[in-house]
Amino acid sequence: MSEDDYKNLLDSIRPMIQSKAYQELENSLAPLHPADLADLLEHLEGDERTSIFSLLDTERAGEVLTQISPPIQEILANGLDDQRLTQILNELDSDDATDIFSRLPREKSEGIIRLLDPEVREELKRLTGYKTDTAGGIMALEFVSVTANSTIGEAIEKIREKSQEVEKLYFVWVVDDRGRLVGVVSMKDLLLEPIDTKIKDIMNTDVISVDVGTDQEEVARIVKQYDLTNVPVVNGQHKLIGRITNDDIIDVIDEEASEDISLMAGVLDQEL
């Protein structure tokens, strides 16, 4: 949406907010992409933003919350009651849930952690143990992996099982019996080869990965250099433990650019 589009939309929805015409407001916002809605919320004042965010169902609220800038994300998350925030975190990918959870005040996070689904709770505890500016700090725990001796048919069944859990699935990682990363297979190859073909016969063993402790700037450089859409994350034993998607890398690039701009502004202020 252009700035003019935002201005026109803002002019139209502000009277709806003031008059509490919530049904009309919902109808106006329904066609918006979550990214556009997130951008719109950033143009609103605090009470206006809260009024609109409260109208969103759990899934859409989560989508918007992950798209919004960290300062506004923090304000919105802190303003939610524990039950509502818990429902949202339970629906998000592990990396997005961790980003939001890590910005909560200690008292609120301690209350939330007890309410989360056990699986989500364990994921958050695991991911918050990594430094935020490392591969471990930005990775997601949702991915699909199979062994080299699996067939394409078995791999497709695994994809179906995890279809609701894993988004942006372009590759299936191949691991050995100890969970160590040994290769990768593209979705294209899975669709083109006979269903009884062994994964080991079509996998690419020249797979690029990053260690869990790799600095996020280095991860971004690797993704850019090799034009990757996903990069697997491994631990010290080369076991596959997560993946980083290109949208996470875009966030890293934006974050680093903001830091560089702030640093330059500080230098200029000192010179002036």
Tab-separated table of C-alpha atoms in Angstrom:
chain	number	residue	atom	x	y	z
A	1	MET	CA	0.000	0.000	0.000
A	2	SER	CA	1.175	3.526	-0.797
A	3	GLU	CA	1.276	6.364	1.729
A	4	ASP	CA	-1.838	7.819	0.080
A	5	ASP	CA	-3.625	4.488	0.521
A	6	TYR	CA	-2.697	4.444	4.202
A	7	LYS	CA	-3.831	8.019	4.670
A	8	ASN	CA	-7.193	7.337	3.025
A	9	LEU	CA	-7.687	4.176	5.046
A	10	LEU	CA	-6.727	5.920	8.263
A	11	ASP	CA	-9.167	8.729	7.539
A	12	SER	CA	-11.942	6.205	6.984
A	13	ILE	CA	-11.325	3.933	9.979
A	14	ARG	CA	-10.673	6.532	12.672
A	15	PRO	CA	-14.360	7.586	12.810
A	16	MET	CA	-15.283	3.883	13.047
A	17	ILE	CA	-12.955	3.457	16.024
A	18	GLN	CA	-14.325	6.565	17.742
A	19	SER	CA	-17.933	5.489	17.210
A	20	LYS	CA	-17.112	1.858	18.110
A	21	ALA	CA	-18.493	0.629	14.782
A	22	TYR	CA	-16.548	-2.593	15.183
A	23	GLN	CA	-18.388	-4.680	12.603
A	24	GLU	CA	-17.866	-2.026	9.948
A	25	LEU	CA	-14.242	-1.760	11.046
A	26	GLU	CA	-13.716	-5.515	10.729
A	27	ASN	CA	-15.188	-5.479	7.236
A	28	SER	CA	-12.824	-2.690	6.189
A	29	LEU	CA	-9.749	-4.451	7.527
A	30	ALA	CA	-10.585	-7.998	6.411
A	31	PRO	CA	-9.091	-7.687	2.871
A	32	LEU	CA	-5.739	-6.397	4.154
A	33	HIS	CA	-2.651	-8.598	4.032
A	34	PRO	CA	-1.161	-9.113	7.523
A	35	ALA	CA	1.911	-7.085	6.517
A	36	ASP	CA	-0.269	-4.169	5.400
A	37	LEU	CA	-2.352	-4.401	8.554
A	38	ALA	CA	0.837	-4.387	10.630
A	39	ASP	CA	2.017	-1.295	8.774
A	40	LEU	CA	-1.351	0.341	9.333
A	41	LEU	CA	-1.163	-0.294	13.076
A	42	GLU	CA	2.184	1.478	13.171
A	43	HIS	CA	0.484	4.604	11.826
A	44	LEU	CA	-2.098	4.619	14.630
A	45	GLU	CA	-2.041	5.992	18.147
A	46	GLY	CA	-1.888	3.618	21.103
A	47	ASP	CA	-5.606	3.355	21.909
A	48	GLU	CA	-6.533	3.142	18.241
A	49	ARG	CA	-3.982	0.382	17.709
A	50	THR	CA	-5.281	-1.574	20.693
A	51	SER	CA	-8.884	-1.280	19.490
A	52	ILE	CA	-8.067	-2.770	16.104
A	53	PHE	CA	-5.748	-5.480	17.404
A	54	SER	CA	-8.432	-6.677	19.821
A	55	LEU	CA	-10.721	-7.417	16.872
A	56	LEU	CA	-8.326	-9.930	15.289
A	57	ASP	CA	-8.737	-13.664	15.788
A	58	THR	CA	-5.810	-15.618	17.223
A	59	GLU	CA	-4.284	-16.675	13.911
A	60	ARG	CA	-4.476	-13.248	12.297
A	61	ALA	CA	-3.255	-11.535	15.461
A	62	GLY	CA	-0.186	-13.768	15.404
A	63	GLU	CA	0.473	-13.062	11.725
A	64	VAL	CA	0.251	-9.313	12.328
A	65	LEU	CA	2.348	-9.408	15.483
A	66	THR	CA	5.231	-11.136	13.677
A	67	GLN	CA	5.147	-8.543	10.879
A	68	ILE	CA	5.168	-5.440	13.061
A	69	SER	CA	8.277	-3.573	14.200
A	70	PRO	CA	9.878	-4.735	17.483
A	71	PRO	CA	8.963	-1.611	19.522
A	72	ILE	CA	5.268	-1.818	18.590
A	73	GLN	CA	5.331	-5.606	18.896
A	74	GLU	CA	6.588	-5.236	22.450
A	75	ILE	CA	3.884	-2.695	23.332
A	76	LEU	CA	1.083	-4.841	21.918
A	77	ALA	CA	2.337	-8.083	23.490
A	78	ASN	CA	2.764	-6.486	26.897
A	79	GLY	CA	-0.738	-5.046	26.681
A	80	LEU	CA	-2.416	-8.418	26.091
A	81	ASP	CA	-3.824	-10.458	28.933
A	82	ASP	CA	-1.944	-13.694	29.639
A	83	GLN	CA	-4.618	-15.959	28.172
A	84	ARG	CA	-4.810	-14.105	24.863
A	85	LEU	CA	-1.035	-13.888	24.500
A	86	THR	CA	-0.664	-17.578	25.344
A	87	GLN	CA	-3.118	-18.527	22.605
A	88	ILE	CA	-1.160	-16.467	20.074
A	89	LEU	CA	2.236	-17.891	21.064
A	90	ASN	CA	0.886	-21.435	20.875
A	91	GLU	CA	0.003	-20.864	17.203
A	92	LEU	CA	3.268	-19.290	16.045
A	93	ASP	CA	6.397	-20.872	14.611
A	94	SER	CA	9.008	-21.419	17.304
A	95	ASP	CA	11.319	-18.612	16.131
A	96	ASP	CA	8.513	-16.029	15.986
A	97	ALA	CA	7.155	-17.095	19.371
A	98	THR	CA	10.638	-16.793	20.848
A	99	ASP	CA	11.129	-13.287	19.455
A	100	ILE	CA	7.930	-12.086	21.113
A	101	PHE	CA	8.450	-14.009	24.352
A	102	SER	CA	11.983	-12.671	24.784
A	103	ARG	CA	10.686	-9.083	24.754
A	104	LEU	CA	8.256	-9.627	27.635
A	105	PRO	CA	8.992	-8.291	31.122
A	106	ARG	CA	10.252	-11.017	33.446
A	107	GLU	CA	7.107	-11.071	35.580
A	108	LYS	CA	4.854	-11.476	32.543
A	109	SER	CA	7.062	-14.095	30.870
A	110	GLU	CA	7.106	-16.177	34.056
A	111	GLY	CA	3.315	-16.194	34.082
A	112	ILE	CA	3.042	-16.987	30.384
A	113	ILE	CA	5.505	-19.884	30.377
A	114	ARG	CA	3.293	-21.858	32.766
A	115	LEU	CA	0.245	-21.464	30.501
A	116	LEU	CA	1.829	-22.506	27.214
A	117	ASP	CA	1.373	-25.901	25.611
A	118	PRO	CA	4.136	-28.233	26.907
A	119	GLU	CA	5.711	-28.569	23.451
A	120	VAL	CA	5.783	-24.804	22.911
A	121	ARG	CA	7.162	-24.282	26.416
A	122	GLU	CA	10.066	-26.624	25.717
A	123	GLU	CA	10.775	-24.953	22.369
A	124	LEU	CA	10.925	-21.524	23.992
A	125	LYS	CA	13.200	-22.710	26.768
A	126	ARG	CA	15.478	-24.262	24.178
A	127	LEU	CA	15.638	-21.285	21.826
A	128	THR	CA	15.987	-18.608	24.508
A	129	GLY	CA	19.137	-20.444	25.593
A	130	TYR	CA	20.942	-19.236	22.469
A	131	LYS	CA	22.363	-15.759	21.960
A	132	THR	CA	19.874	-13.661	20.011
A	133	ASP	CA	22.411	-12.626	17.357
A	134	THR	CA	23.446	-16.176	16.422
A	135	ALA	CA	22.025	-18.822	14.104
A	136	GLY	CA	20.506	-20.507	17.155
A	137	GLY	CA	18.817	-17.272	18.147
A	138	ILE	CA	17.044	-16.798	14.811
A	139	MET	CA	16.382	-20.401	13.757
A	140	ALA	CA	13.054	-22.227	13.812
A	141	LEU	CA	12.723	-25.763	15.114
A	142	GLU	CA	10.121	-26.763	12.527
A	143	PHE	CA	11.565	-28.664	9.569
A	144	VAL	CA	11.166	-31.955	7.686
A	145	SER	CA	13.945	-34.526	7.639
A	146	VAL	CA	14.195	-38.131	6.436
A	147	THR	CA	16.914	-40.752	6.353
A	148	ALA	CA	18.840	-41.569	3.193
A	149	ASN	CA	17.273	-45.042	3.025
A	150	SER	CA	13.734	-43.644	2.973
A	151	THR	CA	11.758	-43.712	-0.256
A	152	ILE	CA	10.196	-40.711	-1.921
A	153	GLY	CA	6.813	-42.090	-0.891
A	154	GLU	CA	7.864	-42.112	2.770
A	155	ALA	CA	9.244	-38.583	2.448
A	156	ILE	CA	5.969	-37.325	0.975
A	157	GLU	CA	4.060	-38.942	3.833
A	158	LYS	CA	6.343	-37.151	6.303
A	159	ILE	CA	5.645	-33.860	4.537
A	160	ARG	CA	1.902	-34.462	4.820
A	161	GLU	CA	2.239	-35.167	8.543
A	162	LYS	CA	4.042	-31.870	9.111
A	163	SER	CA	2.175	-29.732	6.577
A	164	GLN	CA	0.437	-27.666	9.268
A	165	GLU	CA	3.606	-27.271	11.311
A	166	VAL	CA	6.179	-26.369	8.648
A	167	GLU	CA	5.618	-23.363	6.408
A	168	LYS	CA	7.668	-22.349	3.370
A	169	LEU	CA	8.757	-25.905	2.718
A	170	TYR	CA	11.092	-26.003	-0.274
A	171	PHE	CA	13.538	-28.699	0.788
A	172	VAL	CA	13.640	-31.898	2.796
A	173	TRP	CA	16.854	-32.418	4.762
A	174	VAL	CA	18.468	-35.833	4.821
A	175	VAL	CA	20.021	-37.193	8.027
A	176	ASP	CA	21.787	-40.377	9.048
A	177	ASP	CA	20.691	-42.698	11.863
A	178	ARG	CA	22.259	-40.340	14.404
A	179	GLY	CA	20.445	-37.277	13.079
A	180	ARG	CA	23.525	-35.829	11.394
A	181	LEU	CA	22.941	-33.783	8.250
A	182	VAL	CA	24.138	-35.620	5.139
A	183	GLY	CA	22.153	-34.144	2.258
A	184	VAL	CA	19.156	-32.304	0.902
A	185	VAL	CA	16.354	-33.022	-1.591
A	186	SER	CA	14.260	-30.374	-3.323
A	187	MET	CA	10.490	-30.580	-3.552
A	188	LYS	CA	10.871	-30.602	-7.339
A	189	ASP	CA	12.934	-33.796	-7.235
A	190	LEU	CA	10.414	-35.460	-4.938
A	191	LEU	CA	7.620	-34.744	-7.414
A	192	LEU	CA	9.468	-35.794	-10.565
A	193	GLU	CA	11.013	-39.092	-9.491
A	194	PRO	CA	9.189	-42.459	-9.053
A	195	ILE	CA	7.630	-42.876	-5.624
A	196	ASP	CA	9.714	-45.945	-4.740
A	197	THR	CA	13.022	-44.192	-5.466
A	198	LYS	CA	15.430	-44.113	-2.540
A	199	ILE	CA	16.290	-40.677	-1.183
A	200	LYS	CA	19.996	-41.535	-1.230
A	201	ASP	CA	19.792	-41.932	-5.023
A	202	ILE	CA	18.558	-38.382	-5.644
A	203	MET	CA	19.831	-36.334	-2.706
A	204	ASN	CA	22.465	-33.637	-3.036
A	205	THR	CA	25.262	-34.280	-0.565
A	206	ASP	CA	26.827	-30.854	-1.157
A	207	VAL	CA	24.528	-29.158	1.357
A	208	ILE	CA	25.423	-25.825	2.916
A	209	SER	CA	24.720	-25.493	6.629
A	210	VAL	CA	25.643	-23.188	9.507
A	211	ASP	CA	26.686	-23.986	13.057
A	212	VAL	CA	24.246	-22.994	15.782
A	213	GLY	CA	26.754	-20.481	17.176
A	214	THR	CA	27.412	-18.684	13.858
A	215	ASP	CA	26.897	-14.915	14.043
A	216	GLN	CA	23.721	-13.795	12.293
A	217	GLU	CA	25.644	-11.430	10.011
A	218	GLU	CA	27.710	-14.364	8.768
A	219	VAL	CA	24.522	-16.377	8.232
A	220	ALA	CA	23.114	-13.511	6.157
A	221	ARG	CA	26.316	-13.391	4.099
A	222	ILE	CA	26.144	-17.131	3.403
A	223	VAL	CA	22.484	-16.970	2.408
A	224	LYS	CA	23.198	-14.082	0.042
A	225	GLN	CA	26.346	-15.616	-1.447
A	226	TYR	CA	24.717	-18.948	-2.237
A	227	ASP	CA	21.241	-17.551	-2.975
A	228	LEU	CA	19.549	-19.797	-0.391
A	229	THR	CA	15.892	-19.803	0.572
A	230	ASN	CA	16.518	-21.997	3.623
A	231	VAL	CA	19.679	-22.888	5.499
A	232	PRO	CA	19.893	-25.822	7.937
A	233	VAL	CA	21.387	-25.280	11.392
A	234	VAL	CA	23.579	-27.956	12.980
A	235	ASN	CA	25.197	-28.405	16.384
A	236	GLY	CA	28.763	-29.379	17.248
A	237	GLN	CA	28.093	-32.992	16.296
A	238	HIS	CA	26.655	-31.864	12.947
A	239	LYS	CA	23.164	-32.932	14.034
A	240	LEU	CA	20.337	-31.085	12.336
A	241	ILE	CA	18.549	-28.967	14.954
A	242	GLY	CA	16.761	-26.199	13.029
A	243	ARG	CA	16.479	-24.096	9.914
A	244	ILE	CA	16.624	-20.425	9.005
A	245	THR	CA	14.371	-19.058	6.268
A	246	ASN	CA	15.048	-16.085	4.041
A	247	ASP	CA	12.454	-13.914	5.802
A	248	ASP	CA	14.491	-14.285	8.998
A	249	ILE	CA	17.553	-13.172	7.050
A	250	ILE	CA	15.690	-10.106	5.760
A	251	ASP	CA	14.954	-9.205	9.385
A	252	VAL	CA	18.653	-9.563	10.205
A	253	ILE	CA	19.655	-7.324	7.280
A	254	ASP	CA	17.107	-4.687	8.328
A	255	GLU	CA	18.327	-4.865	11.924
A	256	GLU	CA	21.972	-4.504	10.949
A	257	ALA	CA	21.138	-1.626	8.591
A	258	SER	CA	19.274	0.173	11.385
A	259	GLU	CA	22.262	-0.278	13.697
A	260	ASP	CA	24.616	1.096	11.026
A	261	ILE	CA	22.388	4.134	10.482
A	262	SER	CA	22.203	4.782	14.221
A	263	LEU	CA	25.993	4.499	14.480
A	264	MET	CA	26.519	6.894	11.574
A	265	ALA	CA	24.053	9.364	13.096
A	266	GLY	CA	25.959	9.204	16.388
A	267	VAL	CA	29.267	9.881	14.647
A	268	LEU	CA	27.804	12.821	12.742
A	269	ASP	CA	26.360	14.288	15.959
A	270	GLN	CA	29.781	14.081	17.571
A	271	GLU	CA	31.440	15.774	14.597
A	272	LEU	CA	28.857	18.543	14.631
